[in-house]
Amino acid sequence: MIYIFYITIVLLALGMLFAIIRFIKGPTAGDRTVALDTMTTIIVAGLVIMSAVFDRFIYADVALIYSVLGFIGVIVIARYLEGAL
Amino acid sequence: MSLYEIIGGILIIIGAAFLFLGGLGILRMPDVYNRLQAGTKATTMGAMSLILGVGVVKMEDSWTWIVKMSIIIIFIAISNPISSHALARAMYRRKRYPFIKSSDKNMDAYREIIEKEEKDEKTVMNDQ
Amino acid sequence: MKSLTISEKISRFTVNWFFLMIVWIAFTTSFATQEILTGLFVTVVVSFFTIPLFTCCTLSILAPKRIFYMVYYLLIFTRELIKSNFDVARRVLTPSLPINPGIVKFKSKLPTDYAKMVLANSITLTPGTLSIDIIDDTFYVHWIDVKTTNPEKAFAEIAETFEKILLKIFV
């Protein structure tokens, strides 16, 4: 079972790396926000995997709250870019 | 390995592969809308499949895991399309016009709305 | 905003309370007495103050026929979600990047705002489409591989299967 978690962590880290490259390259604010959105989802998945590996139920709550806050952050940035704030 | 671990492990691997493809997609695509397409779809299903897999793996221990995981899945399924839609609209309103391969003018149906709104704003300003 | 009659208010309150209570139990994942009592108090207060905000549906949404169609919708949606992911995977992994993007528009017959939101979110997660804006009845959709710019044909291609079921749920 632990090998499945190893493979998963490697795949998530590679996806995260690509998102960070896009985050740095840009070229517009919107591209960076897309990268941020993707990174949020990958981090939520990583937190859930962590809660399974360490067998701590409370980490799943952290993942839930993180996904809520990431969603609100992306919405706020999008509304700001639109000029509605 | 029990049956739960086998099914859950397969789901986890599928989910991780799609999350990886989502990252690759936003790196490769040419403009912000195509990046949103790849990013939203692949990461949504990737995260849903991975979280469901963890829930199935832990189901032999207790039923609470799968319930909490379903809450996270439902939240991700609702929130990810909304944030991508808000971003796409915001980028179009900032006049980042989409990358279009063919020279057909009808390919961009949304631009006429934006141009009409701009014209209305200008006439209002002239009236004042 | 139009004012609501008493029966509408009660039915909305009941639906909100029902779904909030399910969410509360799923959050706490326990059936201990103190948790249930706290949940009852919190959900009643919250659903009382959000009657004008959560306009999704009235009590008639819990009719057996509609629940059947909701389950059917979920099944169709899951099938489309899996299809769309393999579509994205194929496009991302092909070295030549086979895309032909553009924005198309089509009209929908759905009556309420909530149903339109569900349809827009669904077509965001189905193969190759991303909804950008809804103005009245018109949907503007970014399509990664445009097959037609004709509104009726685009509607038949993108949204017809979902709309048929949504009309049965929300009307």
Short mmCIF file of C-alpha atoms in Angstrom, two decimals:
data_model
loop_
_atom_site.label_atom_id
_atom_site.label_comp_id
_atom_site.label_asym_id
_atom_site.label_seq_id
_atom_site.Cartn_x
_atom_site.Cartn_y
_atom_site.Cartn_z
CA MET A 1 0.00 0.00 0.00
CA ILE A 2 2.80 2.42 0.89
CA TYR A 3 4.21 2.18 -2.67
CA ILE A 4 0.92 3.51 -4.03
CA PHE A 5 1.36 6.54 -1.79
CA TYR A 6 4.95 7.00 -3.01
CA ILE A 7 3.83 6.99 -6.67
CA THR A 8 0.98 9.38 -5.85
CA ILE A 9 3.24 11.86 -4.07
CA VAL A 10 5.70 11.86 -7.01
CA LEU A 11 2.89 12.49 -9.53
CA LEU A 12 1.42 15.27 -7.38
CA ALA A 13 4.84 16.89 -7.01
CA LEU A 14 5.36 16.84 -10.80
CA GLY A 15 1.93 18.41 -11.39
CA MET A 16 2.73 21.01 -8.75
CA LEU A 17 6.06 21.75 -10.46
CA PHE A 18 4.33 22.39 -13.81
CA ALA A 19 1.80 24.66 -12.12
CA ILE A 20 4.59 26.61 -10.43
CA ILE A 21 6.40 27.02 -13.77
CA ARG A 22 3.20 28.44 -15.26
CA PHE A 23 2.78 30.62 -12.17
CA ILE A 24 6.24 32.13 -12.70
CA LYS A 25 6.03 32.43 -16.50
CA GLY A 26 2.68 34.22 -16.54
CA PRO A 27 2.35 36.08 -18.91
CA THR A 28 -0.89 37.70 -17.59
CA ALA A 29 -2.47 37.87 -14.16
CA GLY A 30 -5.18 35.48 -15.34
CA ASP A 31 -2.67 32.75 -16.19
CA ARG A 32 -1.18 33.07 -12.74
CA THR A 33 -4.61 32.77 -11.16
CA VAL A 34 -5.32 29.63 -13.20
CA ALA A 35 -2.08 28.18 -11.90
CA LEU A 36 -3.08 29.16 -8.35
CA ASP A 37 -6.44 27.41 -8.79
CA THR A 38 -4.74 24.22 -9.99
CA MET A 39 -2.23 24.40 -7.14
CA THR A 40 -5.05 24.71 -4.60
CA THR A 41 -6.71 21.55 -5.89
CA ILE A 42 -3.41 19.64 -5.90
CA ILE A 43 -2.68 20.75 -2.32
CA VAL A 44 -6.14 19.58 -1.19
CA ALA A 45 -5.45 16.19 -2.74
CA GLY A 46 -2.03 16.14 -1.05
CA LEU A 47 -3.55 16.92 2.35
CA VAL A 48 -6.05 14.09 1.95
CA ILE A 49 -3.21 11.71 1.02
CA MET A 50 -1.30 12.92 4.11
CA SER A 51 -4.30 12.22 6.32
CA ALA A 52 -4.41 8.67 4.93
CA VAL A 53 -0.67 8.05 5.31
CA PHE A 54 -0.46 9.32 8.88
CA ASP A 55 -3.93 7.95 9.72
CA ARG A 56 -5.06 11.24 11.26
CA PHE A 57 -8.72 12.00 10.64
CA ILE A 58 -8.31 15.67 11.58
CA TYR A 59 -6.14 16.40 8.50
CA ALA A 60 -9.20 15.77 6.31
CA ASP A 61 -10.88 18.75 8.00
CA VAL A 62 -7.82 20.84 7.16
CA ALA A 63 -8.20 19.81 3.50
CA LEU A 64 -11.86 20.81 3.49
CA ILE A 65 -11.17 24.25 5.00
CA TYR A 66 -8.24 24.77 2.64
CA SER A 67 -10.43 24.04 -0.38
CA VAL A 68 -13.06 26.53 0.87
CA LEU A 69 -10.47 29.27 1.42
CA GLY A 70 -8.75 28.62 -1.92
CA PHE A 71 -12.07 28.87 -3.71
CA ILE A 72 -12.86 32.19 -2.02
CA GLY A 73 -9.39 33.50 -2.86
CA VAL A 74 -9.73 32.66 -6.56
CA ILE A 75 -13.21 34.22 -6.71
CA VAL A 76 -11.94 37.41 -5.05
CA ILE A 77 -9.02 37.69 -7.49
CA ALA A 78 -11.34 37.06 -10.45
CA ARG A 79 -13.79 39.75 -9.31
CA TYR A 80 -10.88 42.15 -8.81
CA LEU A 81 -9.53 41.49 -12.32
CA GLU A 82 -13.00 42.04 -13.71
CA GLY A 83 -13.11 45.47 -12.09
CA ALA A 84 -16.14 44.71 -9.94
CA LEU A 85 -14.49 45.24 -6.56
CA MET B 1 -3.98 -6.57 0.56
CA SER B 2 -7.72 -6.48 1.00
CA LEU B 3 -10.27 -5.73 -1.69
CA TYR B 4 -10.81 -2.22 -0.31
CA GLU B 5 -7.12 -1.45 -0.63
CA ILE B 6 -6.95 -2.71 -4.22
CA ILE B 7 -9.99 -0.70 -5.42
CA GLY B 8 -8.93 2.39 -3.45
CA GLY B 9 -5.35 2.13 -4.69
CA ILE B 10 -6.48 2.02 -8.32
CA LEU B 11 -8.69 5.08 -7.76
CA ILE B 12 -5.83 6.94 -6.05
CA ILE B 13 -3.41 6.23 -8.89
CA ILE B 14 -5.97 7.33 -11.53
CA GLY B 15 -6.62 10.53 -9.60
CA ALA B 16 -2.93 11.34 -9.20
CA ALA B 17 -2.35 10.73 -12.92
CA PHE B 18 -5.13 13.17 -13.84
CA LEU B 19 -3.82 15.80 -11.41
CA PHE B 20 -0.43 15.44 -13.11
CA LEU B 21 -2.10 15.84 -16.51
CA GLY B 22 -3.86 18.96 -15.25
CA GLY B 23 -0.51 20.51 -14.34
CA LEU B 24 0.92 19.50 -17.72
CA GLY B 25 -2.16 20.92 -19.46
CA ILE B 26 -1.85 24.39 -17.99
CA LEU B 27 1.82 24.38 -18.97
CA ARG B 28 1.24 23.37 -22.60
CA MET B 29 -1.93 25.14 -23.72
CA PRO B 30 -1.61 28.38 -25.72
CA ASP B 31 -3.97 30.83 -23.99
CA VAL B 32 -5.82 31.37 -20.73
CA TYR B 33 -9.15 29.80 -21.80
CA ASN B 34 -7.54 26.57 -22.99
CA ARG B 35 -5.51 26.49 -19.80
CA LEU B 36 -8.71 26.80 -17.81
CA GLN B 37 -10.23 23.93 -19.81
CA ALA B 38 -7.33 21.59 -19.08
CA GLY B 39 -6.85 22.81 -15.53
CA THR B 40 -10.48 22.63 -14.42
CA LYS B 41 -11.54 19.34 -15.96
CA ALA B 42 -8.47 17.27 -15.23
CA THR B 43 -7.90 18.52 -11.69
CA THR B 44 -11.59 18.27 -10.73
CA MET B 45 -11.89 14.64 -11.69
CA GLY B 46 -8.38 13.88 -10.48
CA ALA B 47 -9.07 15.25 -7.01
CA MET B 48 -12.50 13.60 -6.87
CA SER B 49 -11.11 10.18 -7.82
CA LEU B 50 -8.14 10.45 -5.43
CA ILE B 51 -10.27 11.53 -2.47
CA LEU B 52 -12.83 8.79 -3.16
CA GLY B 53 -9.95 6.32 -3.30
CA VAL B 54 -8.72 7.40 0.14
CA GLY B 55 -12.26 7.05 1.47
CA VAL B 56 -12.54 3.52 0.07
CA VAL B 57 -9.14 2.50 1.47
CA LYS B 58 -10.09 3.71 4.94
CA MET B 59 -13.60 2.25 4.78
CA GLU B 60 -12.58 -0.92 6.64
CA ASP B 61 -11.57 1.18 9.66
CA SER B 62 -14.70 3.29 10.03
CA TRP B 63 -17.59 4.77 8.05
CA THR B 64 -16.71 8.35 9.04
CA TRP B 65 -13.93 8.59 6.44
CA ILE B 66 -16.11 7.99 3.42
CA VAL B 67 -18.71 10.51 4.65
CA LYS B 68 -16.15 13.27 5.18
CA MET B 69 -14.52 12.48 1.84
CA SER B 70 -17.89 12.73 0.07
CA ILE B 71 -18.36 16.21 1.57
CA ILE B 72 -14.98 17.27 0.13
CA ILE B 73 -15.86 15.69 -3.24
CA ILE B 74 -19.20 17.50 -3.43
CA PHE B 75 -17.58 20.80 -2.50
CA ILE B 76 -14.86 20.43 -5.14
CA ALA B 77 -17.41 19.46 -7.79
CA ILE B 78 -19.43 22.60 -7.04
CA SER B 79 -16.64 25.12 -6.49
CA ASN B 80 -14.17 24.34 -9.29
CA PRO B 81 -16.48 25.09 -12.25
CA ILE B 82 -17.66 28.30 -10.57
CA SER B 83 -14.14 29.65 -10.06
CA SER B 84 -13.14 28.76 -13.62
CA HIS B 85 -16.23 30.46 -14.99
CA ALA B 86 -15.55 33.61 -12.94
CA LEU B 87 -11.94 33.68 -14.17
CA ALA B 88 -12.91 33.19 -17.82
CA ARG B 89 -15.45 36.00 -17.66
CA ALA B 90 -13.01 38.32 -15.89
CA MET B 91 -10.31 37.68 -18.48
CA TYR B 92 -12.70 38.35 -21.36
CA ARG B 93 -13.85 41.59 -19.73
CA ARG B 94 -10.17 42.63 -19.56
CA LYS B 95 -10.03 42.16 -23.37
CA ARG B 96 -7.75 39.16 -23.42
CA TYR B 97 -9.31 37.81 -26.62
CA PRO B 98 -9.05 34.06 -27.13
CA PHE B 99 -6.50 32.41 -29.35
CA ILE B 100 -8.33 31.34 -32.53
CA LYS B 101 -6.71 29.20 -35.19
CA SER B 102 -9.09 29.63 -38.12
CA SER B 103 -9.88 32.99 -39.74
CA ASP B 104 -13.68 32.53 -39.45
CA LYS B 105 -15.16 35.69 -37.94
CA ASN B 106 -18.13 33.86 -36.36
CA MET B 107 -15.82 31.87 -34.11
CA ASP B 108 -15.91 34.51 -31.36
CA ALA B 109 -19.58 35.03 -30.54
CA TYR B 110 -18.97 36.83 -27.25
CA ARG B 111 -17.05 39.80 -28.65
CA GLU B 112 -20.15 41.48 -30.08
CA ILE B 113 -21.65 41.67 -26.58
CA ILE B 114 -18.55 43.37 -25.18
CA GLU B 115 -18.38 45.81 -28.08
CA LYS B 116 -22.07 46.65 -27.68
CA GLU B 117 -21.65 47.29 -23.95
CA GLU B 118 -18.69 49.56 -24.63
CA LYS B 119 -20.69 51.55 -27.19
CA ASP B 120 -23.53 51.97 -24.68
CA GLU B 121 -21.09 53.24 -22.06
CA LYS B 122 -19.64 55.74 -24.51
CA THR B 123 -23.06 57.12 -25.48
CA VAL B 124 -24.00 57.47 -21.83
CA MET B 125 -20.78 59.41 -21.19
CA ASN B 126 -21.42 61.66 -24.20
CA ASP B 127 -24.94 62.39 -23.00
CA GLN B 128 -23.60 63.53 -19.67
CA MET C 1 -37.40 40.97 -5.50
CA LYS C 2 -40.95 39.75 -5.35
CA SER C 3 -42.36 39.03 -1.93
CA LEU C 4 -43.05 35.44 -0.99
CA THR C 5 -46.26 33.96 0.33
CA ILE C 6 -46.25 32.20 3.70
CA SER C 7 -46.50 28.71 2.21
CA GLU C 8 -43.57 29.37 -0.11
CA LYS C 9 -41.53 30.59 2.84
CA ILE C 10 -42.32 27.51 4.89
CA SER C 11 -41.50 25.15 2.06
CA ARG C 12 -38.18 26.87 1.31
CA PHE C 13 -37.31 26.88 5.00
CA THR C 14 -37.97 23.15 5.24
CA VAL C 15 -35.83 22.33 2.21
CA ASN C 16 -32.94 24.51 3.44
CA TRP C 17 -33.16 23.00 6.90
CA PHE C 18 -33.21 19.46 5.50
CA PHE C 19 -30.08 19.89 3.37
CA LEU C 20 -28.22 21.85 6.06
CA MET C 21 -28.97 19.14 8.62
CA ILE C 22 -27.59 16.46 6.26
CA VAL C 23 -24.45 18.56 5.78
CA TRP C 24 -24.13 19.06 9.55
CA ILE C 25 -24.31 15.34 10.26
CA ALA C 26 -21.77 14.68 7.52
CA PHE C 27 -19.46 17.33 8.99
CA THR C 28 -19.54 16.10 12.56
CA THR C 29 -19.84 12.40 11.59
CA SER C 30 -21.42 11.47 14.91
CA PHE C 31 -24.92 10.82 16.27
CA ALA C 32 -24.21 11.93 19.86
CA THR C 33 -27.09 13.84 21.50
CA GLN C 34 -25.20 17.09 22.09
CA GLU C 35 -24.02 17.23 18.46
CA ILE C 36 -27.55 16.67 17.11
CA LEU C 37 -29.02 19.33 19.45
CA THR C 38 -26.38 21.93 18.50
CA GLY C 39 -26.93 21.08 14.84
CA LEU C 40 -30.69 21.50 15.15
CA PHE C 41 -30.27 24.94 16.75
CA VAL C 42 -27.69 26.17 14.22
CA THR C 43 -29.48 24.86 11.12
CA VAL C 44 -32.85 26.29 12.18
CA VAL C 45 -31.34 29.75 12.76
CA VAL C 46 -29.32 29.70 9.54
CA SER C 47 -32.15 28.45 7.33
CA PHE C 48 -34.52 31.02 8.87
CA PHE C 49 -32.25 33.91 7.90
CA THR C 50 -31.40 32.57 4.43
CA ILE C 51 -34.96 32.15 3.10
CA PRO C 52 -34.58 35.02 0.58
CA LEU C 53 -31.07 33.92 -0.46
CA PHE C 54 -31.21 30.18 -1.16
CA THR C 55 -33.74 30.17 -3.95
CA CYS C 56 -32.88 26.77 -5.30
CA CYS C 57 -36.12 24.90 -4.84
CA THR C 58 -39.28 24.34 -2.90
CA LEU C 59 -40.47 21.25 -1.07
CA SER C 60 -41.66 19.66 -4.30
CA ILE C 61 -38.01 18.90 -5.16
CA LEU C 62 -38.24 15.88 -2.85
CA ALA C 63 -40.89 14.13 -4.95
CA PRO C 64 -39.82 10.57 -5.84
CA LYS C 65 -39.97 11.16 -9.60
CA ARG C 66 -37.58 14.13 -9.32
CA ILE C 67 -35.19 12.24 -7.07
CA PHE C 68 -35.14 9.47 -9.67
CA TYR C 69 -34.23 11.99 -12.37
CA MET C 70 -31.56 13.51 -10.11
CA VAL C 71 -29.87 10.13 -9.73
CA TYR C 72 -30.17 9.61 -13.50
CA TYR C 73 -28.61 13.05 -14.04
CA LEU C 74 -25.72 12.17 -11.74
CA LEU C 75 -25.07 8.95 -13.69
CA ILE C 76 -25.10 10.74 -17.07
CA PHE C 77 -22.91 13.49 -15.60
CA THR C 78 -20.35 11.02 -14.26
CA ARG C 79 -20.14 9.33 -17.66
CA GLU C 80 -19.58 12.69 -19.37
CA LEU C 81 -16.99 13.70 -16.74
CA ILE C 82 -14.91 10.58 -17.35
CA LYS C 83 -15.23 11.04 -21.13
CA SER C 84 -14.12 14.66 -20.87
CA ASN C 85 -11.06 13.74 -18.84
CA PHE C 86 -9.86 11.22 -21.36
CA ASP C 87 -10.49 13.86 -24.04
CA VAL C 88 -8.32 16.39 -22.16
CA ALA C 89 -5.64 13.75 -21.55
CA ARG C 90 -5.54 12.89 -25.26
CA ARG C 91 -5.23 16.55 -26.26
CA VAL C 92 -2.54 17.34 -23.69
CA LEU C 93 -0.41 14.30 -24.46
CA THR C 94 -0.50 14.61 -28.28
CA PRO C 95 2.66 16.48 -29.30
CA SER C 96 0.94 18.55 -32.02
CA LEU C 97 -1.77 19.88 -29.60
CA PRO C 98 -4.95 19.19 -31.68
CA ILE C 99 -7.14 22.17 -30.73
CA ASN C 100 -9.37 24.52 -32.72
CA PRO C 101 -10.78 26.88 -30.07
CA GLY C 102 -13.55 29.43 -30.39
CA ILE C 103 -16.60 30.82 -28.61
CA VAL C 104 -20.11 29.75 -29.60
CA LYS C 105 -23.52 30.80 -28.30
CA PHE C 106 -26.82 29.01 -27.92
CA LYS C 107 -30.19 29.55 -26.30
CA SER C 108 -31.63 27.45 -23.51
CA LYS C 109 -35.23 26.98 -22.44
CA LEU C 110 -34.60 26.58 -18.71
CA PRO C 111 -36.90 28.78 -16.59
CA THR C 112 -35.04 29.56 -13.33
CA ASP C 113 -31.62 30.99 -12.56
CA TYR C 114 -30.71 28.02 -10.40
CA ALA C 115 -31.36 25.54 -13.22
CA LYS C 116 -29.25 27.68 -15.56
CA MET C 117 -26.40 27.63 -13.04
CA VAL C 118 -26.55 23.84 -12.80
CA LEU C 119 -26.50 23.55 -16.60
CA ALA C 120 -23.56 25.99 -16.89
CA ASN C 121 -21.54 24.12 -14.28
CA SER C 122 -22.32 20.82 -15.98
CA ILE C 123 -21.20 21.98 -19.39
CA THR C 124 -18.00 23.31 -17.86
CA LEU C 125 -17.15 19.78 -16.77
CA THR C 126 -18.18 18.00 -19.98
CA PRO C 127 -15.92 17.33 -22.97
CA GLY C 128 -14.19 20.37 -24.41
CA THR C 129 -16.51 23.15 -23.24
CA LEU C 130 -16.20 25.99 -20.71
CA SER C 131 -19.11 28.32 -20.03
CA ILE C 132 -18.08 31.98 -20.01
CA ASP C 133 -21.26 33.98 -19.49
CA ILE C 134 -25.03 33.74 -19.34
CA ILE C 135 -27.04 36.76 -20.50
CA ASP C 136 -30.79 36.14 -20.10
CA ASP C 137 -31.31 32.87 -22.01
CA THR C 138 -28.12 32.90 -24.05
CA PHE C 139 -25.11 30.83 -23.03
CA TYR C 140 -21.64 31.80 -24.26
CA VAL C 141 -19.40 28.76 -24.31
CA HIS C 142 -15.69 28.43 -25.07
CA TRP C 143 -15.26 25.28 -27.14
CA ILE C 144 -11.83 23.73 -27.47
CA ASP C 145 -12.67 22.02 -30.78
CA VAL C 146 -15.36 23.98 -32.60
CA LYS C 147 -17.43 21.74 -34.88
CA THR C 148 -20.17 24.26 -35.74
CA THR C 149 -20.93 27.93 -35.07
CA ASN C 150 -24.66 27.51 -35.68
CA PRO C 151 -26.49 28.06 -32.33
CA GLU C 152 -29.05 25.25 -32.76
CA LYS C 153 -26.46 22.69 -33.82
CA ALA C 154 -24.12 23.76 -31.01
CA PHE C 155 -26.99 23.37 -28.54
CA ALA C 156 -27.73 19.87 -29.81
CA GLU C 157 -24.04 19.00 -29.56
CA ILE C 158 -23.32 20.45 -26.09
CA ALA C 159 -26.35 20.83 -23.86
CA GLU C 160 -29.35 18.88 -25.14
CA THR C 161 -28.95 15.72 -23.05
CA PHE C 162 -28.54 17.70 -19.82
CA GLU C 163 -31.33 20.14 -20.51
CA LYS C 164 -33.87 17.39 -21.17
CA ILE C 165 -33.31 15.95 -17.69
CA LEU C 166 -33.06 19.34 -15.96
CA LEU C 167 -36.42 20.37 -17.42
CA LYS C 168 -37.93 17.31 -15.75
CA ILE C 169 -36.29 18.14 -12.39
CA PHE C 170 -36.89 21.90 -12.14
CA VAL C 171 -40.21 22.44 -13.94
#
